[in-house]
Amino acid sequence: MEKNHKIRSLSDILDIKKLMNVDKPIETANGLPNQCYTSKEYLEYERDRIFCDKWTVIGVGNSIPNPGDAKPYNLLGIPLMIVRDKDLKIRVFHNVCSHRGFKLLDKPCTLKNVIRCPYHSWSYDFKGNLLATPHIGGLNIHNSDKFNKNQSNLKEVRSKIWMDIIFVNINANEIDFEDYIKPLEDRWSRFINHDDQKLLVHSNDYGSFDLTVKCNWKFAIENYCESYHLPTIHPELNKVSNINDHYHIQGLPNRFAGQGSEKYEQPVKGNKKFDTFNNWEKKSLKNSEYIALFPNVMIGLHIDHFYVFWLEPIGINKTKEHMQMYYIGEKSANGEELKDLRKENARFWKDVMLEDISAIEGMQEGRGSPTYNGGNFSPVMDQPTHQFHKWVANSLI
Ligand code: FES
Ligand SMILES: [Fe+2]
């Protein structure tokens, strides 16, 4: 070991005073320092303080619909795997064999009965219990008095499914998910209740797309929080729903932010429309809400559809965006009759998300400037974005 080696702390990576500036009132605050978007060492720090400490999104249930379906997920180097067990419950495990540490699952698959390690064939059930240890005591001796199987089960990750979104809290230190999500559920109770949540069905034909962007994941969240960029980045959208039709959303306690529109029009083709939620408040039929639930998921709620746009951080300046779309009931989600409408709706959202790429990648490029101090916020238009910056800064310190 090198003599002078020391573990880097946050203050070795960035100026903590600048980070504290983020928490000032919006009129005098600066945004997060450049290193939060450019430093690989910072990213390691962020992985622990944000992605492992918080309720983080790693996928949706629909991508593993059947018993035995399994999928690896790499969280900035931490190997995880998502498995649907025989009772249809989704479980997340650390994707590493308890024997010599081989990574168990390499690609999505449907497992028959066990999770079998390719190295020496130890096998685990879908609840993570170690079942078989072939030849552990020598040829054809599959058990050993000196080895206690119970102590070598897979390590399960604390996880929760909400609106089909898979959340994990890797460090098992965040508050219970029910408490965590309550402020948002309370906010949305005038639109949907728990029964309505169960009506969501994933669309299998036009319900998914992925985009890879050359920027830090945080830019996607910041951009999603504000409607300020509508006239410049989304001129078409702005014609039907402009800045004045939008309102800010700032959750308390601070764990989500975004915007809402009062001019949502349901897509229609001829006289065909998607089915709607049952309990949506009558006076808000044209409301739709676009919320970033920190750290890494953006959700869009409309009277006739719901989407999950979640972020997979790949590197400090590379992110994969995953879109998943849901409708109310099987007919709207997968029925032949509404196929064209689904196609159009997916196209509409993809175009919007594509338009945003120039904005978020442009911010990444700008962060290379040593003169940039994190920037200033519009005291009127950037409040939800500032809220996200404060959340990040406070999570780090
Ligand atoms: S490392 Fe998995 S069985 Fe040996
Ligand atoms: Fe946008």
mmCIF file of C-alpha atoms and ligand atoms in Angstrom:
data_model
loop_
_atom_site.group_PDB
_atom_site.id
_atom_site.type_symbol
_atom_site.label_atom_id
_atom_site.label_comp_id
_atom_site.label_asym_id
_atom_site.label_seq_id
_atom_site.Cartn_x
_atom_site.Cartn_y
_atom_site.Cartn_z
ATOM 1 C CA MET A 1 0.000 0.000 0.000
ATOM 2 C CA GLU A 2 1.322 3.413 -0.901
ATOM 3 C CA LYS A 3 2.358 5.425 2.080
ATOM 4 C CA ASN A 4 0.487 8.585 1.189
ATOM 5 C CA HIS A 5 -2.626 6.857 -0.020
ATOM 6 C CA LYS A 6 -5.711 8.267 1.585
ATOM 7 C CA ILE A 7 -9.368 7.863 0.839
ATOM 8 C CA ARG A 8 -10.620 10.965 -0.857
ATOM 9 C CA SER A 9 -13.301 12.856 0.927
ATOM 10 C CA LEU A 10 -15.796 15.184 -0.687
ATOM 11 C CA SER A 11 -13.705 18.209 0.257
ATOM 12 C CA ASP A 12 -10.820 16.764 -1.783
ATOM 13 C CA ILE A 13 -13.070 16.668 -4.813
ATOM 14 C CA LEU A 14 -14.939 19.953 -4.661
ATOM 15 C CA ASP A 15 -15.231 23.190 -2.733
ATOM 16 C CA ILE A 16 -17.676 22.484 0.107
ATOM 17 C CA LYS A 17 -18.366 26.217 0.486
ATOM 18 C CA LYS A 18 -19.644 26.270 -3.083
ATOM 19 C CA LEU A 19 -21.799 23.269 -2.335
ATOM 20 C CA MET A 20 -23.281 25.086 0.662
ATOM 21 C CA ASN A 21 -24.159 28.024 -1.609
ATOM 22 C CA VAL A 22 -26.739 25.792 -3.240
ATOM 23 C CA ASP A 23 -28.850 25.836 -0.092
ATOM 24 C CA LYS A 24 -29.175 29.637 0.020
ATOM 25 C CA PRO A 25 -32.420 31.392 -0.947
ATOM 26 C CA ILE A 26 -32.934 31.129 -4.678
ATOM 27 C CA GLU A 27 -32.088 34.794 -5.320
ATOM 28 C CA THR A 28 -28.503 34.322 -4.126
ATOM 29 C CA ALA A 29 -27.975 30.585 -4.519
ATOM 30 C CA ASN A 30 -25.657 29.025 -7.067
ATOM 31 C CA GLY A 31 -26.242 25.655 -8.651
ATOM 32 C CA LEU A 32 -24.170 22.555 -7.935
ATOM 33 C CA PRO A 33 -20.445 22.948 -8.654
ATOM 34 C CA ASN A 34 -19.009 21.683 -11.952
ATOM 35 C CA GLN A 35 -17.355 18.665 -10.361
ATOM 36 C CA CYS A 36 -20.807 17.194 -9.695
ATOM 37 C CA TYR A 37 -21.080 16.763 -13.464
ATOM 38 C CA THR A 38 -17.498 16.192 -14.532
ATOM 39 C CA SER A 39 -15.511 14.360 -11.845
ATOM 40 C CA LYS A 40 -15.276 10.567 -11.859
ATOM 41 C CA GLU A 41 -14.220 10.625 -8.226
ATOM 42 C CA TYR A 42 -17.289 12.637 -7.388
ATOM 43 C CA LEU A 43 -19.415 10.002 -9.121
ATOM 44 C CA GLU A 44 -18.082 7.326 -6.768
ATOM 45 C CA TYR A 45 -19.037 9.492 -3.846
ATOM 46 C CA GLU A 46 -22.458 10.135 -5.332
ATOM 47 C CA ARG A 47 -23.012 6.444 -5.922
ATOM 48 C CA ASP A 48 -22.806 5.821 -2.183
ATOM 49 C CA ARG A 49 -24.481 8.951 -0.807
ATOM 50 C CA ILE A 50 -27.254 9.129 -3.374
ATOM 51 C CA PHE A 51 -27.842 5.917 -5.271
ATOM 52 C CA CYS A 52 -27.153 3.568 -2.338
ATOM 53 C CA ASP A 53 -28.521 5.690 0.500
ATOM 54 C CA LYS A 54 -31.823 6.654 -1.145
ATOM 55 C CA TRP A 55 -34.745 4.870 -2.767
ATOM 56 C CA THR A 56 -33.328 4.495 -6.268
ATOM 57 C CA VAL A 57 -35.053 3.171 -9.372
ATOM 58 C CA ILE A 58 -33.524 0.217 -11.239
ATOM 59 C CA GLY A 59 -36.309 -0.790 -13.608
ATOM 60 C CA VAL A 60 -39.964 -1.695 -13.949
ATOM 61 C CA GLY A 61 -41.769 -4.919 -13.130
ATOM 62 C CA ASN A 62 -43.085 -5.298 -16.637
ATOM 63 C CA SER A 63 -39.610 -6.131 -17.923
ATOM 64 C CA ILE A 64 -39.701 -9.389 -15.895
ATOM 65 C CA PRO A 65 -43.384 -10.387 -16.153
ATOM 66 C CA ASN A 66 -43.208 -14.158 -15.547
ATOM 67 C CA PRO A 67 -42.021 -16.389 -12.692
ATOM 68 C CA GLY A 68 -38.302 -17.051 -13.098
ATOM 69 C CA ASP A 69 -37.688 -13.985 -15.245
ATOM 70 C CA ALA A 70 -34.412 -12.444 -14.200
ATOM 71 C CA LYS A 71 -32.334 -9.479 -15.228
ATOM 72 C CA PRO A 72 -28.919 -8.168 -14.221
ATOM 73 C CA TYR A 73 -28.491 -4.496 -13.428
ATOM 74 C CA ASN A 74 -25.210 -2.687 -13.021
ATOM 75 C CA LEU A 75 -25.473 0.274 -10.667
ATOM 76 C CA LEU A 76 -22.260 2.136 -11.423
ATOM 77 C CA GLY A 77 -20.244 -1.033 -10.837
ATOM 78 C CA ILE A 78 -22.438 -2.655 -8.197
ATOM 79 C CA PRO A 79 -23.790 -5.877 -9.743
ATOM 80 C CA LEU A 80 -27.463 -6.481 -8.925
ATOM 81 C CA MET A 81 -30.064 -8.862 -10.246
ATOM 82 C CA ILE A 82 -33.821 -8.592 -10.365
ATOM 83 C CA VAL A 83 -35.794 -11.841 -10.151
ATOM 84 C CA ARG A 84 -39.495 -12.598 -10.197
ATOM 85 C CA ASP A 85 -40.086 -15.510 -7.871
ATOM 86 C CA LYS A 86 -42.732 -18.225 -8.160
ATOM 87 C CA ASP A 87 -45.250 -16.194 -6.154
ATOM 88 C CA LEU A 88 -44.731 -13.370 -8.670
ATOM 89 C CA LYS A 89 -42.960 -11.276 -6.091
ATOM 90 C CA ILE A 90 -40.069 -9.219 -7.403
ATOM 91 C CA ARG A 91 -36.839 -9.593 -5.484
ATOM 92 C CA VAL A 92 -33.504 -7.858 -5.924
ATOM 93 C CA PHE A 93 -30.232 -9.518 -4.935
ATOM 94 C CA HIS A 94 -26.595 -8.639 -5.071
ATOM 95 C CA ASN A 95 -25.521 -10.429 -8.219
ATOM 96 C CA VAL A 96 -22.597 -12.333 -6.755
ATOM 97 C CA CYS A 97 -22.130 -15.959 -5.781
ATOM 98 C CA SER A 98 -21.428 -16.465 -2.089
ATOM 99 C CA HIS A 99 -18.711 -19.043 -2.928
ATOM 100 C CA ARG A 100 -15.880 -17.403 -4.854
ATOM 101 C CA GLY A 101 -17.713 -14.289 -5.900
ATOM 102 C CA PHE A 102 -18.562 -15.083 -9.501
ATOM 103 C CA LYS A 103 -21.151 -12.750 -11.031
ATOM 104 C CA LEU A 104 -24.192 -14.997 -11.259
ATOM 105 C CA LEU A 105 -26.322 -13.504 -13.960
ATOM 106 C CA ASP A 106 -24.898 -12.030 -17.128
ATOM 107 C CA LYS A 107 -27.935 -11.307 -19.263
ATOM 108 C CA PRO A 108 -31.738 -11.295 -19.022
ATOM 109 C CA CYS A 109 -33.206 -14.807 -19.021
ATOM 110 C CA THR A 110 -35.983 -16.990 -17.687
ATOM 111 C CA LEU A 111 -34.680 -19.288 -14.966
ATOM 112 C CA LYS A 112 -36.270 -22.696 -14.556
ATOM 113 C CA ASN A 113 -36.013 -23.566 -10.895
ATOM 114 C CA VAL A 114 -32.798 -22.180 -9.551
ATOM 115 C CA ILE A 115 -30.176 -19.506 -9.949
ATOM 116 C CA ARG A 116 -27.140 -21.598 -10.799
ATOM 117 C CA CYS A 117 -23.635 -20.235 -10.622
ATOM 118 C CA PRO A 118 -21.714 -21.033 -13.828
ATOM 119 C CA TYR A 119 -18.416 -21.436 -11.959
ATOM 120 C CA HIS A 120 -18.836 -24.425 -9.568
ATOM 121 C CA SER A 121 -22.594 -24.872 -9.919
ATOM 122 C CA TRP A 122 -23.774 -23.770 -6.510
ATOM 123 C CA SER A 123 -27.512 -23.147 -6.832
ATOM 124 C CA TYR A 124 -29.929 -20.822 -5.099
ATOM 125 C CA ASP A 125 -33.723 -20.703 -5.112
ATOM 126 C CA PHE A 126 -35.621 -17.563 -6.138
ATOM 127 C CA LYS A 127 -35.716 -16.425 -2.538
ATOM 128 C CA GLY A 128 -31.930 -16.488 -2.470
ATOM 129 C CA ASN A 129 -31.504 -19.622 -0.326
ATOM 130 C CA LEU A 130 -28.468 -21.714 -1.127
ATOM 131 C CA LEU A 131 -29.853 -25.119 -2.154
ATOM 132 C CA ALA A 132 -27.064 -27.140 -3.666
ATOM 133 C CA THR A 133 -23.282 -27.216 -3.365
ATOM 134 C CA PRO A 134 -22.155 -29.980 -5.741
ATOM 135 C CA HIS A 135 -18.938 -31.810 -4.821
ATOM 136 C CA ILE A 136 -18.297 -29.481 -1.921
ATOM 137 C CA GLY A 137 -16.775 -32.329 0.057
ATOM 138 C CA GLY A 138 -14.965 -33.964 -2.883
ATOM 139 C CA LEU A 139 -16.212 -35.996 -5.834
ATOM 140 C CA ASN A 140 -19.916 -36.832 -5.408
ATOM 141 C CA ILE A 141 -20.020 -35.524 -1.843
ATOM 142 C CA HIS A 142 -22.502 -32.673 -2.061
ATOM 143 C CA ASN A 143 -22.691 -31.609 1.568
ATOM 144 C CA SER A 144 -20.165 -31.041 4.276
ATOM 145 C CA ASP A 145 -20.465 -31.061 8.086
ATOM 146 C CA LYS A 146 -17.994 -28.258 8.124
ATOM 147 C CA PHE A 147 -20.081 -25.988 5.943
ATOM 148 C CA ASN A 148 -23.330 -24.322 6.994
ATOM 149 C CA LYS A 149 -25.383 -23.589 3.894
ATOM 150 C CA ASN A 150 -27.687 -21.176 5.714
ATOM 151 C CA GLN A 151 -24.891 -18.697 6.077
ATOM 152 C CA SER A 152 -24.231 -18.494 2.371
ATOM 153 C CA ASN A 153 -27.569 -17.371 0.979
ATOM 154 C CA LEU A 154 -27.674 -14.573 -1.539
ATOM 155 C CA LYS A 155 -27.761 -11.068 -0.126
ATOM 156 C CA GLU A 156 -31.142 -9.569 -0.787
ATOM 157 C CA VAL A 157 -31.490 -5.837 -1.389
ATOM 158 C CA ARG A 158 -34.265 -3.855 0.270
ATOM 159 C CA SER A 159 -36.755 -3.219 -2.514
ATOM 160 C CA LYS A 160 -40.278 -2.006 -3.162
ATOM 161 C CA ILE A 161 -42.585 -1.883 -6.171
ATOM 162 C CA TRP A 162 -44.809 1.159 -6.635
ATOM 163 C CA MET A 163 -46.820 1.828 -9.807
ATOM 164 C CA ASP A 164 -44.724 -0.994 -11.339
ATOM 165 C CA ILE A 165 -41.503 0.927 -10.619
ATOM 166 C CA ILE A 166 -38.766 -1.059 -8.864
ATOM 167 C CA PHE A 167 -37.107 0.940 -6.088
ATOM 168 C CA VAL A 168 -34.101 -0.247 -4.102
ATOM 169 C CA ASN A 169 -32.450 1.098 -1.008
ATOM 170 C CA ILE A 170 -29.107 -0.654 -1.152
ATOM 171 C CA ASN A 171 -27.762 0.617 2.154
ATOM 172 C CA ALA A 172 -31.069 -0.228 3.880
ATOM 173 C CA ASN A 173 -30.997 3.090 5.711
ATOM 174 C CA GLU A 174 -33.810 5.129 4.157
ATOM 175 C CA ILE A 175 -37.230 5.509 5.799
ATOM 176 C CA ASP A 176 -39.919 2.950 4.915
ATOM 177 C CA PHE A 177 -41.055 3.291 1.337
ATOM 178 C CA GLU A 178 -44.694 3.780 2.371
ATOM 179 C CA ASP A 179 -43.660 6.852 4.370
ATOM 180 C CA TYR A 180 -41.310 7.964 1.667
ATOM 181 C CA ILE A 181 -43.981 7.987 -1.041
ATOM 182 C CA LYS A 182 -46.832 9.265 1.119
ATOM 183 C CA PRO A 183 -46.420 12.976 0.316
ATOM 184 C CA LEU A 184 -46.678 12.220 -3.391
ATOM 185 C CA GLU A 185 -49.599 9.821 -2.951
ATOM 186 C CA ASP A 186 -51.360 12.463 -0.867
ATOM 187 C CA ARG A 187 -50.775 15.036 -3.553
ATOM 188 C CA TRP A 188 -52.129 12.696 -6.219
ATOM 189 C CA SER A 189 -55.099 11.459 -4.187
ATOM 190 C CA ARG A 190 -57.368 13.839 -6.104
ATOM 191 C CA PHE A 191 -56.347 12.017 -9.301
ATOM 192 C CA ILE A 192 -55.772 8.385 -8.352
ATOM 193 C CA ASN A 193 -56.114 6.180 -5.294
ATOM 194 C CA HIS A 194 -54.615 2.771 -4.524
ATOM 195 C CA ASP A 195 -57.349 0.963 -6.474
ATOM 196 C CA ASP A 196 -56.707 3.111 -9.525
ATOM 197 C CA GLN A 197 -52.989 2.381 -9.303
ATOM 198 C CA LYS A 198 -53.857 -1.289 -9.866
ATOM 199 C CA LEU A 199 -55.572 -0.465 -13.177
ATOM 200 C CA LEU A 200 -52.300 0.410 -14.866
ATOM 201 C CA VAL A 201 -51.322 -1.948 -17.659
ATOM 202 C CA HIS A 202 -48.095 -1.715 -19.596
ATOM 203 C CA SER A 203 -48.434 -1.327 -23.325
ATOM 204 C CA ASN A 204 -46.423 -4.048 -25.017
ATOM 205 C CA ASP A 205 -46.442 -2.721 -28.571
ATOM 206 C CA TYR A 206 -45.683 0.973 -28.194
ATOM 207 C CA GLY A 207 -44.836 1.106 -24.526
ATOM 208 C CA SER A 208 -41.032 1.273 -24.323
ATOM 209 C CA PHE A 209 -38.085 3.108 -25.754
ATOM 210 C CA ASP A 210 -34.557 3.873 -24.593
ATOM 211 C CA LEU A 211 -32.348 6.848 -25.334
ATOM 212 C CA THR A 212 -28.652 7.154 -24.606
ATOM 213 C CA VAL A 213 -27.512 10.679 -23.863
ATOM 214 C CA LYS A 214 -24.047 12.161 -23.517
ATOM 215 C CA CYS A 215 -24.567 13.920 -20.230
ATOM 216 C CA ASN A 216 -24.784 13.486 -16.508
ATOM 217 C CA TRP A 217 -28.070 11.997 -15.242
ATOM 218 C CA LYS A 218 -28.819 15.109 -13.131
ATOM 219 C CA PHE A 219 -29.297 17.302 -16.191
ATOM 220 C CA ALA A 220 -32.254 15.187 -17.273
ATOM 221 C CA ILE A 221 -33.902 15.692 -13.871
ATOM 222 C CA GLU A 222 -33.192 19.427 -13.784
ATOM 223 C CA ASN A 223 -34.600 19.914 -17.229
ATOM 224 C CA TYR A 224 -37.683 17.862 -16.406
ATOM 225 C CA CYS A 225 -38.440 20.012 -13.375
ATOM 226 C CA GLU A 226 -38.989 23.209 -15.326
ATOM 227 C CA SER A 227 -41.350 24.483 -17.994
ATOM 228 C CA TYR A 228 -39.167 27.547 -18.627
ATOM 229 C CA HIS A 229 -37.650 25.904 -21.730
ATOM 230 C CA LEU A 230 -40.985 25.181 -23.430
ATOM 231 C CA PRO A 231 -40.951 28.060 -25.968
ATOM 232 C CA THR A 232 -37.373 27.414 -27.069
ATOM 233 C CA ILE A 233 -36.970 23.640 -26.925
ATOM 234 C CA HIS A 234 -40.566 22.495 -27.512
ATOM 235 C CA PRO A 235 -42.149 25.117 -29.806
ATOM 236 C CA GLU A 236 -44.933 22.755 -30.934
ATOM 237 C CA LEU A 237 -45.866 21.693 -27.427
ATOM 238 C CA ASN A 238 -45.749 25.329 -26.406
ATOM 239 C CA LYS A 239 -48.498 26.141 -28.884
ATOM 240 C CA VAL A 240 -50.990 23.916 -27.052
ATOM 241 C CA SER A 241 -49.717 24.332 -23.512
ATOM 242 C CA ASN A 242 -47.488 27.325 -22.835
ATOM 243 C CA ILE A 243 -45.573 28.500 -19.791
ATOM 244 C CA ASN A 244 -48.638 30.210 -18.363
ATOM 245 C CA ASP A 245 -50.616 26.982 -18.417
ATOM 246 C CA HIS A 246 -48.007 25.340 -16.208
ATOM 247 C CA TYR A 247 -47.558 25.463 -12.461
ATOM 248 C CA HIS A 248 -44.622 24.507 -10.241
ATOM 249 C CA ILE A 249 -44.651 21.444 -8.025
ATOM 250 C CA GLN A 250 -42.382 21.396 -4.995
ATOM 251 C CA GLY A 251 -42.916 18.468 -2.679
ATOM 252 C CA LEU A 252 -42.458 18.764 1.050
ATOM 253 C CA PRO A 253 -40.455 17.275 2.627
ATOM 254 C CA ASN A 254 -38.103 17.852 -0.245
ATOM 255 C CA ARG A 255 -37.977 14.620 -2.238
ATOM 256 C CA PHE A 256 -39.797 15.473 -5.470
ATOM 257 C CA ALA A 257 -40.374 18.458 -7.736
ATOM 258 C CA GLY A 258 -41.703 19.203 -11.166
ATOM 259 C CA GLN A 259 -44.485 20.919 -13.014
ATOM 260 C CA GLY A 260 -48.100 20.492 -13.905
ATOM 261 C CA SER A 261 -50.190 21.576 -16.867
ATOM 262 C CA GLU A 262 -53.800 22.719 -16.883
ATOM 263 C CA LYS A 263 -54.227 22.237 -20.596
ATOM 264 C CA TYR A 264 -53.880 18.506 -21.125
ATOM 265 C CA GLU A 265 -55.958 17.244 -24.057
ATOM 266 C CA GLN A 266 -56.550 13.516 -24.375
ATOM 267 C CA PRO A 267 -55.272 12.089 -27.652
ATOM 268 C CA VAL A 268 -58.134 11.151 -29.967
ATOM 269 C CA LYS A 269 -58.477 9.410 -33.338
ATOM 270 C CA GLY A 270 -61.918 9.540 -34.943
ATOM 271 C CA ASN A 271 -64.061 8.999 -31.885
ATOM 272 C CA LYS A 272 -61.571 6.699 -30.143
ATOM 273 C CA LYS A 273 -59.932 7.655 -26.884
ATOM 274 C CA PHE A 274 -58.104 5.817 -24.123
ATOM 275 C CA ASP A 275 -60.025 4.776 -21.014
ATOM 276 C CA THR A 276 -59.605 7.073 -18.032
ATOM 277 C CA PHE A 277 -59.032 6.666 -14.295
ATOM 278 C CA ASN A 278 -62.205 6.163 -12.266
ATOM 279 C CA ASN A 279 -61.689 8.593 -9.442
ATOM 280 C CA TRP A 280 -60.029 11.556 -11.123
ATOM 281 C CA GLU A 281 -61.382 14.766 -9.639
ATOM 282 C CA LYS A 282 -63.976 16.322 -11.949
ATOM 283 C CA LYS A 283 -62.629 19.848 -11.722
ATOM 284 C CA SER A 284 -59.145 18.737 -12.805
ATOM 285 C CA LEU A 285 -59.889 16.782 -15.967
ATOM 286 C CA LYS A 286 -57.312 18.780 -17.918
ATOM 287 C CA ASN A 287 -54.560 18.556 -15.337
ATOM 288 C CA SER A 288 -51.462 16.495 -15.923
ATOM 289 C CA GLU A 289 -48.412 16.363 -13.698
ATOM 290 C CA TYR A 290 -44.736 15.779 -14.456
ATOM 291 C CA ILE A 291 -42.771 14.954 -11.375
ATOM 292 C CA ALA A 292 -39.158 14.016 -10.787
ATOM 293 C CA LEU A 293 -38.977 11.770 -7.765
ATOM 294 C CA PHE A 294 -35.379 12.097 -6.616
ATOM 295 C CA PRO A 295 -32.930 10.785 -7.447
ATOM 296 C CA ASN A 296 -33.615 9.167 -10.789
ATOM 297 C CA VAL A 297 -37.179 8.768 -11.976
ATOM 298 C CA MET A 298 -39.445 11.129 -13.895
ATOM 299 C CA ILE A 299 -43.104 10.280 -13.996
ATOM 300 C CA GLY A 300 -45.978 11.728 -15.987
ATOM 301 C CA LEU A 301 -49.559 11.316 -14.830
ATOM 302 C CA HIS A 302 -52.513 12.022 -17.118
ATOM 303 C CA ILE A 303 -56.151 11.095 -16.847
ATOM 304 C CA ASP A 304 -55.652 8.453 -19.539
ATOM 305 C CA HIS A 305 -52.035 7.333 -19.262
ATOM 306 C CA PHE A 306 -48.996 7.184 -17.061
ATOM 307 C CA TYR A 307 -45.343 6.999 -17.958
ATOM 308 C CA VAL A 308 -42.145 6.193 -16.144
ATOM 309 C CA PHE A 309 -39.005 7.772 -17.549
ATOM 310 C CA TRP A 310 -36.149 6.488 -15.420
ATOM 311 C CA LEU A 311 -32.431 7.085 -15.586
ATOM 312 C CA GLU A 312 -29.614 4.600 -15.587
ATOM 313 C CA PRO A 313 -26.352 6.398 -14.866
ATOM 314 C CA ILE A 314 -23.599 4.841 -16.981
ATOM 315 C CA GLY A 315 -20.759 7.241 -16.301
ATOM 316 C CA ILE A 316 -20.228 10.821 -15.225
ATOM 317 C CA ASN A 317 -21.307 12.088 -18.668
ATOM 318 C CA LYS A 318 -23.341 9.206 -20.001
ATOM 319 C CA THR A 319 -26.872 8.193 -19.110
ATOM 320 C CA LYS A 320 -29.419 5.769 -20.437
ATOM 321 C CA GLU A 321 -33.002 6.999 -20.329
ATOM 322 C CA HIS A 322 -35.704 4.318 -20.198
ATOM 323 C CA MET A 323 -39.308 5.109 -21.112
ATOM 324 C CA GLN A 324 -42.173 2.832 -20.058
ATOM 325 C CA MET A 325 -45.798 3.668 -20.826
ATOM 326 C CA TYR A 326 -48.956 2.470 -19.113
ATOM 327 C CA TYR A 327 -52.667 2.811 -19.830
ATOM 328 C CA ILE A 328 -55.815 2.218 -17.847
ATOM 329 C CA GLY A 329 -56.977 -1.350 -18.436
ATOM 330 C CA GLU A 330 -56.037 -4.010 -20.961
ATOM 331 C CA LYS A 331 -58.117 -2.600 -23.810
ATOM 332 C CA SER A 332 -56.327 0.745 -23.841
ATOM 333 C CA ALA A 333 -52.921 -0.793 -23.159
ATOM 334 C CA ASN A 334 -52.946 -3.642 -25.637
ATOM 335 C CA GLY A 335 -56.246 -3.744 -27.551
ATOM 336 C CA GLU A 336 -56.042 -3.776 -31.330
ATOM 337 C CA GLU A 337 -58.585 -0.968 -31.665
ATOM 338 C CA LEU A 338 -56.370 1.641 -29.990
ATOM 339 C CA LYS A 339 -53.071 0.550 -31.465
ATOM 340 C CA ASP A 340 -52.717 3.572 -33.751
ATOM 341 C CA LEU A 341 -53.486 5.923 -30.928
ATOM 342 C CA ARG A 342 -50.831 4.273 -28.745
ATOM 343 C CA LYS A 343 -48.346 4.556 -31.574
ATOM 344 C CA GLU A 344 -49.048 8.273 -31.897
ATOM 345 C CA ASN A 345 -48.880 8.867 -28.189
ATOM 346 C CA ALA A 346 -45.539 7.080 -27.914
ATOM 347 C CA ARG A 347 -44.264 9.066 -30.896
ATOM 348 C CA PHE A 348 -45.389 12.303 -29.275
ATOM 349 C CA TRP A 349 -43.484 11.601 -26.060
ATOM 350 C CA LYS A 350 -40.436 10.326 -27.876
ATOM 351 C CA ASP A 351 -40.289 13.545 -29.899
ATOM 352 C CA VAL A 352 -40.508 15.620 -26.715
ATOM 353 C CA MET A 353 -37.742 13.597 -25.040
ATOM 354 C CA LEU A 354 -35.604 13.822 -28.182
ATOM 355 C CA GLU A 355 -36.002 17.596 -28.225
ATOM 356 C CA ASP A 356 -34.709 17.722 -24.663
ATOM 357 C CA ILE A 357 -31.471 15.954 -25.571
ATOM 358 C CA SER A 358 -29.917 19.054 -27.128
ATOM 359 C CA ALA A 359 -30.660 20.972 -23.926
ATOM 360 C CA ILE A 360 -29.218 18.466 -21.502
ATOM 361 C CA GLU A 361 -26.159 17.654 -23.588
ATOM 362 C CA GLY A 362 -25.532 21.371 -24.072
ATOM 363 C CA MET A 363 -25.427 21.861 -20.309
ATOM 364 C CA GLN A 364 -22.905 19.026 -20.024
ATOM 365 C CA GLU A 365 -20.601 20.727 -22.521
ATOM 366 C CA GLY A 366 -20.909 24.048 -20.703
ATOM 367 C CA ARG A 367 -19.809 22.450 -17.456
ATOM 368 C CA GLY A 368 -16.322 22.124 -18.884
ATOM 369 C CA SER A 369 -15.882 25.856 -18.366
ATOM 370 C CA PRO A 370 -13.743 26.701 -15.318
ATOM 371 C CA THR A 371 -15.453 30.088 -15.120
ATOM 372 C CA TYR A 372 -18.890 28.652 -14.492
ATOM 373 C CA ASN A 373 -19.881 28.911 -10.848
ATOM 374 C CA GLY A 374 -22.873 26.575 -10.850
ATOM 375 C CA GLY A 375 -25.002 29.295 -12.336
ATOM 376 C CA ASN A 376 -27.865 31.429 -11.142
ATOM 377 C CA PHE A 377 -31.526 30.574 -10.976
ATOM 378 C CA SER A 378 -34.537 32.498 -12.141
ATOM 379 C CA PRO A 379 -36.287 33.261 -8.848
ATOM 380 C CA VAL A 380 -39.613 32.708 -10.621
ATOM 381 C CA MET A 381 -39.060 29.958 -13.182
ATOM 382 C CA ASP A 382 -36.367 27.759 -11.630
ATOM 383 C CA GLN A 383 -37.761 26.995 -8.187
ATOM 384 C CA PRO A 384 -38.303 23.246 -8.753
ATOM 385 C CA THR A 385 -34.835 22.926 -10.321
ATOM 386 C CA HIS A 386 -33.324 24.712 -7.349
ATOM 387 C CA GLN A 387 -35.197 22.307 -5.096
ATOM 388 C CA PHE A 388 -33.490 19.356 -6.788
ATOM 389 C CA HIS A 389 -30.066 21.000 -6.427
ATOM 390 C CA LYS A 390 -30.743 21.533 -2.725
ATOM 391 C CA TRP A 391 -31.748 17.908 -2.355
ATOM 392 C CA VAL A 392 -28.513 16.737 -3.959
ATOM 393 C CA ALA A 393 -26.359 19.112 -1.910
ATOM 394 C CA ASN A 394 -28.018 18.103 1.332
ATOM 395 C CA SER A 395 -27.731 14.421 0.493
ATOM 396 C CA LEU A 396 -23.994 14.820 -0.026
ATOM 397 C CA ILE A 397 -23.102 16.820 3.046
HETATM 398 S S1 FES B 1 -18.118 -19.035 -7.430
HETATM 399 FE FE1 FES B 1 -20.140 -19.655 -7.633
HETATM 400 S S2 FES B 1 -20.047 -21.776 -7.305
HETATM 401 FE FE2 FES B 1 -18.029 -21.174 -7.083
HETATM 402 FE FE FE B 2 -38.484 19.411 -22.035
#
